[in-house]
XYZ file of C-alpha atoms in Angstrom:
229
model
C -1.410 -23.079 -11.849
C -1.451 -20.850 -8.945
C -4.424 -20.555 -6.358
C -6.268 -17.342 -7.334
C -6.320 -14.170 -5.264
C -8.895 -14.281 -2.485
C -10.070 -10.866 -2.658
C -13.013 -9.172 0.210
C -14.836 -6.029 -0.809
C -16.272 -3.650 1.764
C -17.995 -0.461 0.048
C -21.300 1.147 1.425
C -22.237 1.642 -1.881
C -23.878 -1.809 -3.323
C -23.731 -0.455 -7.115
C -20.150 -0.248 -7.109
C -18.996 -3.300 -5.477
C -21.002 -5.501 -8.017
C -19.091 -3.126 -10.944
C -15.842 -4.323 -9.296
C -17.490 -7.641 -8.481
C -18.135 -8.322 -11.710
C -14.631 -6.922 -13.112
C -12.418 -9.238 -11.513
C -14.570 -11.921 -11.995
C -13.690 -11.579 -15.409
C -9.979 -12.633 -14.427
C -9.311 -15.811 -12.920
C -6.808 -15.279 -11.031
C -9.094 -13.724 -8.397
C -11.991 -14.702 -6.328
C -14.129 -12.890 -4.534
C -14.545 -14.412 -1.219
C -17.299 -12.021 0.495
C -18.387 -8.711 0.275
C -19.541 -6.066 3.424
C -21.401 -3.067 3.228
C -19.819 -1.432 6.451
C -16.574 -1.160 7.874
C -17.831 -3.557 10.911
C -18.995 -6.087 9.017
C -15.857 -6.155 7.003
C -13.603 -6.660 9.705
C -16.571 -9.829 10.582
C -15.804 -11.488 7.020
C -11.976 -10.544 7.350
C -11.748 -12.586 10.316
C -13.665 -15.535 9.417
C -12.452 -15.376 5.296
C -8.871 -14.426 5.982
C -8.645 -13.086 2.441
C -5.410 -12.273 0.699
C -6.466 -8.783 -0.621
C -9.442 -6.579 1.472
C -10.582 -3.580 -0.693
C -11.641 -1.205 1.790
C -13.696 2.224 1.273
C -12.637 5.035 3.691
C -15.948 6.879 4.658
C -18.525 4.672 5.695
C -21.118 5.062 7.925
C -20.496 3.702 11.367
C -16.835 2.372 11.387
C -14.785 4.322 9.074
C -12.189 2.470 6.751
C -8.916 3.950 8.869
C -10.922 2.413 11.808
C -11.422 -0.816 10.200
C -8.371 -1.035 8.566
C -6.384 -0.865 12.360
C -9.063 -3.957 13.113
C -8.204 -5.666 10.704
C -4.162 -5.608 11.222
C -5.044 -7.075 14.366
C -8.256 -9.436 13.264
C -6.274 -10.711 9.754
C -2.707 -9.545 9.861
C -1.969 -12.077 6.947
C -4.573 -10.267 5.209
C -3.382 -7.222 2.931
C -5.782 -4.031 3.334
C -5.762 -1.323 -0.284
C -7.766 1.504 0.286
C -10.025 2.337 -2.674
C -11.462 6.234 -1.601
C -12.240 8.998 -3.780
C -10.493 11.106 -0.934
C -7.216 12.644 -2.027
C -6.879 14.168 1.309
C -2.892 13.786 2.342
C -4.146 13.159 6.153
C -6.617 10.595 4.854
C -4.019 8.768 3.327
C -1.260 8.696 5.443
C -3.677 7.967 8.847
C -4.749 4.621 7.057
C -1.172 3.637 5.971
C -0.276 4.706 9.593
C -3.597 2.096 10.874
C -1.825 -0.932 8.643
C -3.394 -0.641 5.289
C -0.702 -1.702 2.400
C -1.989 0.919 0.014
C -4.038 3.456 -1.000
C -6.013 3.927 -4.624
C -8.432 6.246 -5.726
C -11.968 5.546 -7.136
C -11.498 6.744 -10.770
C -8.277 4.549 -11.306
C -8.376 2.330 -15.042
C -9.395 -1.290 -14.530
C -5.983 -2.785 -15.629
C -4.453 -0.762 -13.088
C -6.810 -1.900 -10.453
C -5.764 -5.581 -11.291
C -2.140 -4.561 -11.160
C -2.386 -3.010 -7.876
C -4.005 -6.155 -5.992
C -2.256 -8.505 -7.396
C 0.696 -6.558 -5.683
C -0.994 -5.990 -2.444
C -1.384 -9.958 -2.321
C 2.421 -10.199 -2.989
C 2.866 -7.730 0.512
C 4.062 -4.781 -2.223
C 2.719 -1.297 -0.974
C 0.921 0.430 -3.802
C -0.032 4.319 -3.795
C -1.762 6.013 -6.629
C 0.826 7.960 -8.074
C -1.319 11.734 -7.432
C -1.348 10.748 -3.609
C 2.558 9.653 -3.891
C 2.855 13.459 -4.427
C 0.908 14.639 -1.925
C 2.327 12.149 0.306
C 4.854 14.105 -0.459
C 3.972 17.193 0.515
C 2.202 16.117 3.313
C 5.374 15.326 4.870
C 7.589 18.198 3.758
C 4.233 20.362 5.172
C 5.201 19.444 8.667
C 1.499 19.333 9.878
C 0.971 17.954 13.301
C -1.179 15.187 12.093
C 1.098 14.275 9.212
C 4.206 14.322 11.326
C 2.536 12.160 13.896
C 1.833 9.686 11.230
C 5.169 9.584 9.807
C 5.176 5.622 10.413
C 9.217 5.713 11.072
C 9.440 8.320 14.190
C 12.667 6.545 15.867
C 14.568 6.770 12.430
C 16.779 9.463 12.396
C 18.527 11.110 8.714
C 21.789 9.456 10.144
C 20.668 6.326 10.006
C 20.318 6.795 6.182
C 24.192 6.334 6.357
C 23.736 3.284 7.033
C 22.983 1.485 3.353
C 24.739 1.275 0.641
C 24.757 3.251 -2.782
C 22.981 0.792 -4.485
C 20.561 0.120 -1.212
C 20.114 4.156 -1.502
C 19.144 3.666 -4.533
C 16.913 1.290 -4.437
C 15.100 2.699 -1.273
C 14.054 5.933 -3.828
C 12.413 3.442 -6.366
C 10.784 1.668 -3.547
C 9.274 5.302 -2.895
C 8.214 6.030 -5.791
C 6.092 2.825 -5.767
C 7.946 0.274 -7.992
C 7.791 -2.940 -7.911
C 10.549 -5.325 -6.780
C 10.271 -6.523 -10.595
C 10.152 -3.149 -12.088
C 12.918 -1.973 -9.720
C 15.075 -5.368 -10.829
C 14.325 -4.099 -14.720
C 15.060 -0.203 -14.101
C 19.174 -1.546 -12.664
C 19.565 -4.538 -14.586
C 19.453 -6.715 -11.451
C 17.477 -9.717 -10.559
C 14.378 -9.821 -8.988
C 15.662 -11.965 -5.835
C 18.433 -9.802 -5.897
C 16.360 -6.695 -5.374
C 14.423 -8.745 -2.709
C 17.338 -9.039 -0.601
C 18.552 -5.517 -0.939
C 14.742 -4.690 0.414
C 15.128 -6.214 2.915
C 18.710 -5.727 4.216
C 17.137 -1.641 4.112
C 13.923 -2.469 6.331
C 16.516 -3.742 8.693
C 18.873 -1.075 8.721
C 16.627 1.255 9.382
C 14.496 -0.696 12.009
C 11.116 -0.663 9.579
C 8.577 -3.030 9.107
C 6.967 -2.054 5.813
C 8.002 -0.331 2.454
C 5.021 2.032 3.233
C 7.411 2.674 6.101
C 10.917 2.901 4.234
C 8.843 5.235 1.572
C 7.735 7.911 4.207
C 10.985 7.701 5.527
C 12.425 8.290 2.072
C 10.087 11.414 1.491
C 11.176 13.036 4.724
C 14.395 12.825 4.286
C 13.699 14.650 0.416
C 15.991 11.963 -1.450
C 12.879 10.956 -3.555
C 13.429 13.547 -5.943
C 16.678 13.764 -6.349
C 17.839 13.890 -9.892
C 20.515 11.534 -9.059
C 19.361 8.886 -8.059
């Protein structure tokens, strides 16, 4: 059996981390390692715990979440930061993917998906609610100073998208629109190690770090929606 998945919440609000306390407590393949009521102390407990998964609110008081989520990349890198906001704000979301968070979820997501989505982030998978996908979406395509400076992949260039493969293409658009390497492996018949490989043979093509990278680079180059791929 597996070691469970160390898991450090920081929410201002005390009611709602014991409801997701006592949620994943109910599975046991997590522990909850800590728990911070400000963005400060959570990057404290982040340090010290190096958690697998931080669940990090964006607007607290003192430290905000984009600010604490930058401290953390540098505090716990091996630590993976999901965002869990009731913002849907586009700027929100891509400024904290931009400070090193792996994902971003909002408040009113089902329980099962919650799960899903950490047990990702623990696996180093980027995971975006699928509303904010969209307005990731449009974030981008909106050209906004703020969005464009936060466009995580500013040294790639569209010609460097000539660079993978049709099948590496094709994968890239399923990696932005947030599938798994095991969904993505089901959706082409391939094998999940397989996929793997092609994942990262495109973060090195294209000189990116993250799939939170490779999707925003995806989105501005307007291949996620294309009905061909």
């Amino acid at each position: 059996m597996s070691a469970p998945i160390r898991v450090l919440l920081v929410d201002d609000h005390a009611l709602f981390r014991s409801g997701i306390k006592s949620l994943l407590q109910l599975h046991p393949e997590f522990e909850i390692v800590g728990e911070a009521g400000d963005g400060m102390e959570g990057v404290k407990h982040a340090a010290r715990l190096k958690p697998d998964v931080v669940l990090l609110d964006l607007h607290m008081p003192g430290l905000s979440g984009r600010d604490a989520a930058a401290m953390m990349a540098e505090e716990a890198p091996e630590s993976h930061v999901l965002m869990l906001t009731v913002s849907e704000d586009a700027e929100d979301l891509i400024e904290t993917l931009r400070a090193g968070a792996c994902g971003y979820l909002l408040k009113n997501i089902e329980a099962d998906t919650l799960t899903t989505a950490i047990t990702k982030a623990a696996a180093g998978e980027s995971v975006i609610s699928p509303q904010m996908m969209g307005k990731l979406v449009q974030g981008v395509r909106g050209g906004s100073p703020k969005v464009a400076t936060g466009s995580a992949a500013p040294a790639v260039v569209a010609s460097e998208l000539n660079k993978l493969s049709p099948r590496e293409r094709e994968i890239l658009v399923l990696v932005a629109r947030g599938k798994s390497n095991k969904e993505i492996a089901r959706a082409l018949d391939l094998a999940e190690s397989t996929v793997k490989i092609h994942v990262q043979n495109i973060l090195r093509k294209l000189g990116l770090s993250s799939r939170v990278q490779a999707a925003v680079f995806a989105v501005e180059q307007g291949i996620v929606q294309d009905p061909q791929l």
